[in-house]
Short mmCIF file of C-alpha atoms in Angstrom, two decimals:
data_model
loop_
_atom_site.label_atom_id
_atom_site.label_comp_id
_atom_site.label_asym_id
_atom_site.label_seq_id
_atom_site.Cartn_x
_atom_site.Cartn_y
_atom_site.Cartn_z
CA UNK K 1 0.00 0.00 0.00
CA UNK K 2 3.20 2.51 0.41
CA UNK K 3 2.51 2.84 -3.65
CA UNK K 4 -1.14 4.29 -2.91
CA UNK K 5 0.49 6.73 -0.15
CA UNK K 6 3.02 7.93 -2.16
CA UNK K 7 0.87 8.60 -4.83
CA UNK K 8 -1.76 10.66 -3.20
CA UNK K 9 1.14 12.79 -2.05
CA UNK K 10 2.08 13.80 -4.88
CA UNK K 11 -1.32 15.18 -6.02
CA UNK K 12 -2.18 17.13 -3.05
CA UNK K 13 1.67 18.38 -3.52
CA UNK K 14 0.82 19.58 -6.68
CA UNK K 15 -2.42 20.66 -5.30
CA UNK K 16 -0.30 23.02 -3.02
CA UNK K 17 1.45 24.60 -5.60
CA UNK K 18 -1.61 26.51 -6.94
CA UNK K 19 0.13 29.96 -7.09
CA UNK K 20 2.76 28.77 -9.29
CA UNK K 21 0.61 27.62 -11.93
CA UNK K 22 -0.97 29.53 -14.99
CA UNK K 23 -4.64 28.34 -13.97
CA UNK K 24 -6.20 27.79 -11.29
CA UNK K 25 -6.44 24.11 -10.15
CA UNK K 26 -8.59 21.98 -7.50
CA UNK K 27 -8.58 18.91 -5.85
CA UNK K 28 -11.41 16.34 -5.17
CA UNK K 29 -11.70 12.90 -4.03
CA UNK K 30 -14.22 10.29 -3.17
CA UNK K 31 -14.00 6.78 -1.06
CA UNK K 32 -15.82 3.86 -1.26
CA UNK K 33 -17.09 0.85 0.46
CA UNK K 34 -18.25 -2.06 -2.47
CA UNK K 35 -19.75 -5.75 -1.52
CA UNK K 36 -17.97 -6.79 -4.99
CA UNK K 37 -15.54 -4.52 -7.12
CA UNK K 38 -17.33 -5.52 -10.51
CA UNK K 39 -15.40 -4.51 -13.54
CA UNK K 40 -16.89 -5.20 -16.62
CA UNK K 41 -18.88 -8.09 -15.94
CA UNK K 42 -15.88 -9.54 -13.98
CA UNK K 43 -15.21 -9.67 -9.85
CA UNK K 44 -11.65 -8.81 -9.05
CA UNK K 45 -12.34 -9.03 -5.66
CA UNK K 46 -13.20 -12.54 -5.24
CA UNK K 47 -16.66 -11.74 -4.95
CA UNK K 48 -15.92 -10.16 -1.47
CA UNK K 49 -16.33 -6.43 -0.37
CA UNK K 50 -13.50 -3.81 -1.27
CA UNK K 51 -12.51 -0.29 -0.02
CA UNK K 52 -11.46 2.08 -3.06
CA UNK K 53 -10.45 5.91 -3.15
CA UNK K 54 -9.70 8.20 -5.46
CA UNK K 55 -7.96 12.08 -5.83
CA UNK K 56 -8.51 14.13 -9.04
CA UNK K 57 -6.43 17.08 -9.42
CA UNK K 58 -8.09 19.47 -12.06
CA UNK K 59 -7.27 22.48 -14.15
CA UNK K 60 -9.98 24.90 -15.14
CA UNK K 61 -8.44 24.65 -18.82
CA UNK K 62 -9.92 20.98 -18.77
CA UNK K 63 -6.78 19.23 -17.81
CA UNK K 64 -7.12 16.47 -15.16
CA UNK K 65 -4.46 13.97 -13.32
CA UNK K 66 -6.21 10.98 -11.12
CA UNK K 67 -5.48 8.60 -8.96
CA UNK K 68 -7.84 5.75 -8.07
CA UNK K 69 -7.01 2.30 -6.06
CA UNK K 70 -9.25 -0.39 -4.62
CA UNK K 71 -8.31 -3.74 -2.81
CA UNK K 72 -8.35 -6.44 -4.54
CA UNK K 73 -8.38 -10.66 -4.73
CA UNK K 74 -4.55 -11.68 -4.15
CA UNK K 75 -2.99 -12.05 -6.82
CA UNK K 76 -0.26 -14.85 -8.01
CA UNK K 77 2.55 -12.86 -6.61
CA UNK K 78 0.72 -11.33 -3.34
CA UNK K 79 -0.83 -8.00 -4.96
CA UNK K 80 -3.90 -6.93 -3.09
CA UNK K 81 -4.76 -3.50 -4.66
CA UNK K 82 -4.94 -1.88 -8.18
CA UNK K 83 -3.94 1.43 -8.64
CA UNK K 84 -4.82 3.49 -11.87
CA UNK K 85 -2.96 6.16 -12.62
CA UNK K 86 -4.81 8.63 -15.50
CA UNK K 87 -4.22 11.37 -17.17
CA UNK K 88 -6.81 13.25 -19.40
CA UNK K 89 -8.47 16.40 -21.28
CA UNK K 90 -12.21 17.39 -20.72
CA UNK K 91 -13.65 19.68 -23.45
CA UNK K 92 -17.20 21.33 -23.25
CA UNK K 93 -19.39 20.26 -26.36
CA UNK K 94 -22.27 22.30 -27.68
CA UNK K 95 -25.55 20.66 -26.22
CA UNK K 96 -24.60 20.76 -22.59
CA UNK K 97 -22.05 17.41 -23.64
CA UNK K 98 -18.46 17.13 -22.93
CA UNK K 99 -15.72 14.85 -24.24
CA UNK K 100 -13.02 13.26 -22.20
CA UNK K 101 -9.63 11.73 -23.26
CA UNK K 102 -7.06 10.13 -21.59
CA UNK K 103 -4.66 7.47 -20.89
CA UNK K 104 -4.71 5.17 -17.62
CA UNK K 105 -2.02 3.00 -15.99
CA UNK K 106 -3.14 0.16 -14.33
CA UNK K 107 -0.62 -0.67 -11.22
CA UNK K 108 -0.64 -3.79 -8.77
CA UNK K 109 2.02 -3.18 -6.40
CA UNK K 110 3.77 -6.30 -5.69
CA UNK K 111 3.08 -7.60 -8.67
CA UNK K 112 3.97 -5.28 -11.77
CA UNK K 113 4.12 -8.05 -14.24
CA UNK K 114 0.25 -7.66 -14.27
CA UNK K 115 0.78 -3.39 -15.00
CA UNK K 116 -0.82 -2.30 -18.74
CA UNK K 117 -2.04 1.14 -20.21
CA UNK K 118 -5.06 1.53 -21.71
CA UNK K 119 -6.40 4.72 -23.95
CA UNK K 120 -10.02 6.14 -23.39
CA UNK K 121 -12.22 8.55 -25.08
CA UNK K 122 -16.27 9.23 -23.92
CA UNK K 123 -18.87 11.64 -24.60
CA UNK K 124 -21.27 12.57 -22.49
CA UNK K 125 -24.56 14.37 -23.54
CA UNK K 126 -27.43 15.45 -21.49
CA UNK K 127 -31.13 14.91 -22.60
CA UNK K 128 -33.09 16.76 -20.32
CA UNK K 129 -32.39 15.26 -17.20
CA UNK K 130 -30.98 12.49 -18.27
CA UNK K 131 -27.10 11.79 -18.81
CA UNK K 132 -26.18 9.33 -21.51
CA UNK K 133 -22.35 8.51 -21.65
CA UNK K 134 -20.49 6.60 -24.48
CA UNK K 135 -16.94 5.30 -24.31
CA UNK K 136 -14.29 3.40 -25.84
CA UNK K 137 -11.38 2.05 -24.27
CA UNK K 138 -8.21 0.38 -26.35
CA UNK K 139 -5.39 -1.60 -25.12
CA UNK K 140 -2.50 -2.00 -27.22
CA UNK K 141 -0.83 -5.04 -27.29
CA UNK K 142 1.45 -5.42 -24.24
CA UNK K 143 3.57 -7.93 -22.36
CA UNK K 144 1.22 -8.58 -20.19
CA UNK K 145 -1.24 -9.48 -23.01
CA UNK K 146 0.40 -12.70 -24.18
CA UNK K 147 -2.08 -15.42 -25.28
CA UNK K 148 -1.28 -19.41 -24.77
CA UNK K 149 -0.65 -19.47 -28.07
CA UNK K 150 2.29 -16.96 -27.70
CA UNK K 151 0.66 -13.80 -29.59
CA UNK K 152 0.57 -10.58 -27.99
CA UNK K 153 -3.28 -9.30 -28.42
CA UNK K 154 -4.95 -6.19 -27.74
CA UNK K 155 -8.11 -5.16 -26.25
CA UNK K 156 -10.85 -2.90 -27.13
CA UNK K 157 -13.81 -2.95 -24.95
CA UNK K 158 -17.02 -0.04 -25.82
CA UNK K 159 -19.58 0.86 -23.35
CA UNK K 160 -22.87 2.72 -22.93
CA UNK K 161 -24.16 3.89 -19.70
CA UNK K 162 -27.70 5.85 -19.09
CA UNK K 163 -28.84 8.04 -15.45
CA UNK K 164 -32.20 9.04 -14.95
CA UNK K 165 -33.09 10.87 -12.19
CA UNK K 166 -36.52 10.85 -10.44
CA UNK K 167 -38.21 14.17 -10.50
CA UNK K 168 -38.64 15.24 -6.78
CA UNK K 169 -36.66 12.87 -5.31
CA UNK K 170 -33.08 11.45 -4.44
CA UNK K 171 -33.37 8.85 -6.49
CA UNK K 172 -31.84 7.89 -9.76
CA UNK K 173 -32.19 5.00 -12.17
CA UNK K 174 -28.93 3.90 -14.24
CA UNK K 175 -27.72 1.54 -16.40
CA UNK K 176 -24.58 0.00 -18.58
CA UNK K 177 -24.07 -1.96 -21.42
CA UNK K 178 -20.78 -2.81 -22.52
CA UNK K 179 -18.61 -5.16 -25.28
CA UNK K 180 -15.28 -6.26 -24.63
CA UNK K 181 -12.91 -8.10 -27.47
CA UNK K 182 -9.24 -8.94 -26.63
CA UNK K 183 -7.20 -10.22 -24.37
CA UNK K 184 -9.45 -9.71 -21.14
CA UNK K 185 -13.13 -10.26 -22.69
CA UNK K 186 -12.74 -14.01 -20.53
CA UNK K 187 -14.07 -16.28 -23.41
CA UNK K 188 -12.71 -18.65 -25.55
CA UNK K 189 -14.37 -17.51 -28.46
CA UNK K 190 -15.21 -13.75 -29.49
CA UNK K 191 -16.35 -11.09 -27.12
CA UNK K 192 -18.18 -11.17 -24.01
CA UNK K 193 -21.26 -8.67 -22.88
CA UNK K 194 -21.93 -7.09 -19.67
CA UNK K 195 -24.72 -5.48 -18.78
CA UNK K 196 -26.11 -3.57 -15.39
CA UNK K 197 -29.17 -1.73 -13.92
CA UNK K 198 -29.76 0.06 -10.41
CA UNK K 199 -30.45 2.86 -8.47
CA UNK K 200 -29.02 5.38 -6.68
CA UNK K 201 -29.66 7.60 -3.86
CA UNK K 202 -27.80 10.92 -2.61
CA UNK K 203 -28.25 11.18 1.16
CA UNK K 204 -26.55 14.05 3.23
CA UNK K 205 -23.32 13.92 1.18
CA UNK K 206 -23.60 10.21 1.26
CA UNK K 207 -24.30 7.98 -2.44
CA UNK K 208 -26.36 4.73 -2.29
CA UNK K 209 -26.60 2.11 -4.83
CA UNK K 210 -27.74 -1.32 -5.42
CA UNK K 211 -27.22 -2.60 -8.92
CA UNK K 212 -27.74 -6.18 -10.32
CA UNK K 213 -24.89 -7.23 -12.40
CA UNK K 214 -24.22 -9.63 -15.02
CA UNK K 215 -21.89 -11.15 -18.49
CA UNK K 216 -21.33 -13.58 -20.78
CA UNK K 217 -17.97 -13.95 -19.55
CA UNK K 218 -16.78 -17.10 -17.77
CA UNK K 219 -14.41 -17.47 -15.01
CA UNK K 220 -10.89 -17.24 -16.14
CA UNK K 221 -7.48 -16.64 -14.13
CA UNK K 222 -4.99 -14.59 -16.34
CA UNK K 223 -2.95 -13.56 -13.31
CA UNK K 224 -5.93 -12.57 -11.13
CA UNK K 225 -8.13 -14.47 -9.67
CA UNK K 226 -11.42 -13.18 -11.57
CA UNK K 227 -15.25 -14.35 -11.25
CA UNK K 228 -18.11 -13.72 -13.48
CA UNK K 229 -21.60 -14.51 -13.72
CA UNK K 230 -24.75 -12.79 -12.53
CA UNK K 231 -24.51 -11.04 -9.14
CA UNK K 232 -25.93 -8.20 -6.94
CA UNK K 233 -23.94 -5.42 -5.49
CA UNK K 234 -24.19 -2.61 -2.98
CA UNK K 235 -21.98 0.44 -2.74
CA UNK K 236 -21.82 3.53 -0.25
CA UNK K 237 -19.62 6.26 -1.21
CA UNK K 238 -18.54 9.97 0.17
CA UNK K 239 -17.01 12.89 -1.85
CA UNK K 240 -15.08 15.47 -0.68
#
């Protein structure tokens, strides 16, 4: 865990050095409390509950450096947290949208042979009062990507996620679809689907939600002990 300390260090250091920057920048963060860390249709927490936190440092030019972790299922070599490392560009679109781009380094201290980058790009466009986000996300072919066969593959996974809120209330209704084809889609043949719906609540500075979660994925074990299959899952999370 001395990675994740060391890390958040360094953003609220450059947090502190405000005055000798061009524009003006701020710092947020949020933590979390998960009964499964679900990624894509996948449980990298061996179905059990994880802690995760996050710090994003942000310029009011759209630039944005973040760091998010969460604990994990141990991996092969004793890794028990992820920590993604991102940097990115927000621009404002016309329509009340915006369109984010960046590039993410996925760390697991203790175990670095697992460590790849991935490239993102989403747009997000309001419709009324409802969100609607799409995003792709590409993995180039890496060592870590190495199939039994030998072959380095890459990844490409595209998603689609919808929030409705409930007039009047605290409530909101979301959901995700998402396609995965590479190296971590879990199946022996093609892609895999995954697919989500819940509700969420915002309650005195505190977020709710209870999703129901499921794939076409099967369980696989490419380093990390990963589970898949239909599930439920509960999260409570504070932002600051």
């Amino acid at each position: 865990m001395r990675d994740i300390h060391f890390l958040a260090a360094a953003v609220c250091g450059l947090a502190s050095a405000q005055p000798a920057l061009a524009e003006p920048w701020t710092v947020s963060g949020e933590a979390s409390l998960v009964s499964d860390y679900n990624s894509r249709g996948l449980s990298l927490s061996g179905r059990k509950p994880a802690v995760q936190a996050g710090l994003s440092l942000s310029n009011a030019n759209g630039m944005h450096a973040d760091v998010w972790s969460s604990t994990i299922s141990r991996t092969a070599k004793g890794a028990r947290a992820e920590v993604d490392i991102s940097l990115g560009y927000t621009a404002s679109l016309e329509g009340d949208g915006a369109l984010d781009v960046g590039v993410t380094y996925y760390h697991y201290p203790s175990d670095s042979e697992l460590d790849f980058i991935e490239m993102t790009a989403e747009v997000t466009q309001k419709f009324g009062t409802a969100s609607v986000t799409g995003a792709i996300a590409y993995a180039p072919k890496q060592d870590l990507m190495r199939a039994p066969d030998g072959r380095l593959r890459d990844n490409v996974y595209v998603s689609l996620d919808a929030e409705q809120p409930i007039a009047g209330t605290p409530f909101s209704l979301v959901a995700h679809a998402g396609y995965e084809r590479g190296y971590f889609d879990g199946c022996l043949r093609g892609g895999k689907l995954d697919w989500s719906v819940g509700a969420l609540v915002n309650w005195k500075g505190v977020a709710l939600g209870a999703y129901y979660v499921d794939s076409e994925a099967s369980s696989f074990e490419p380093g990390v002990r990963d589970f898949a299959g239909s599930t439920g899952l509960l999260s409570a999370s504070i932002s600051f």
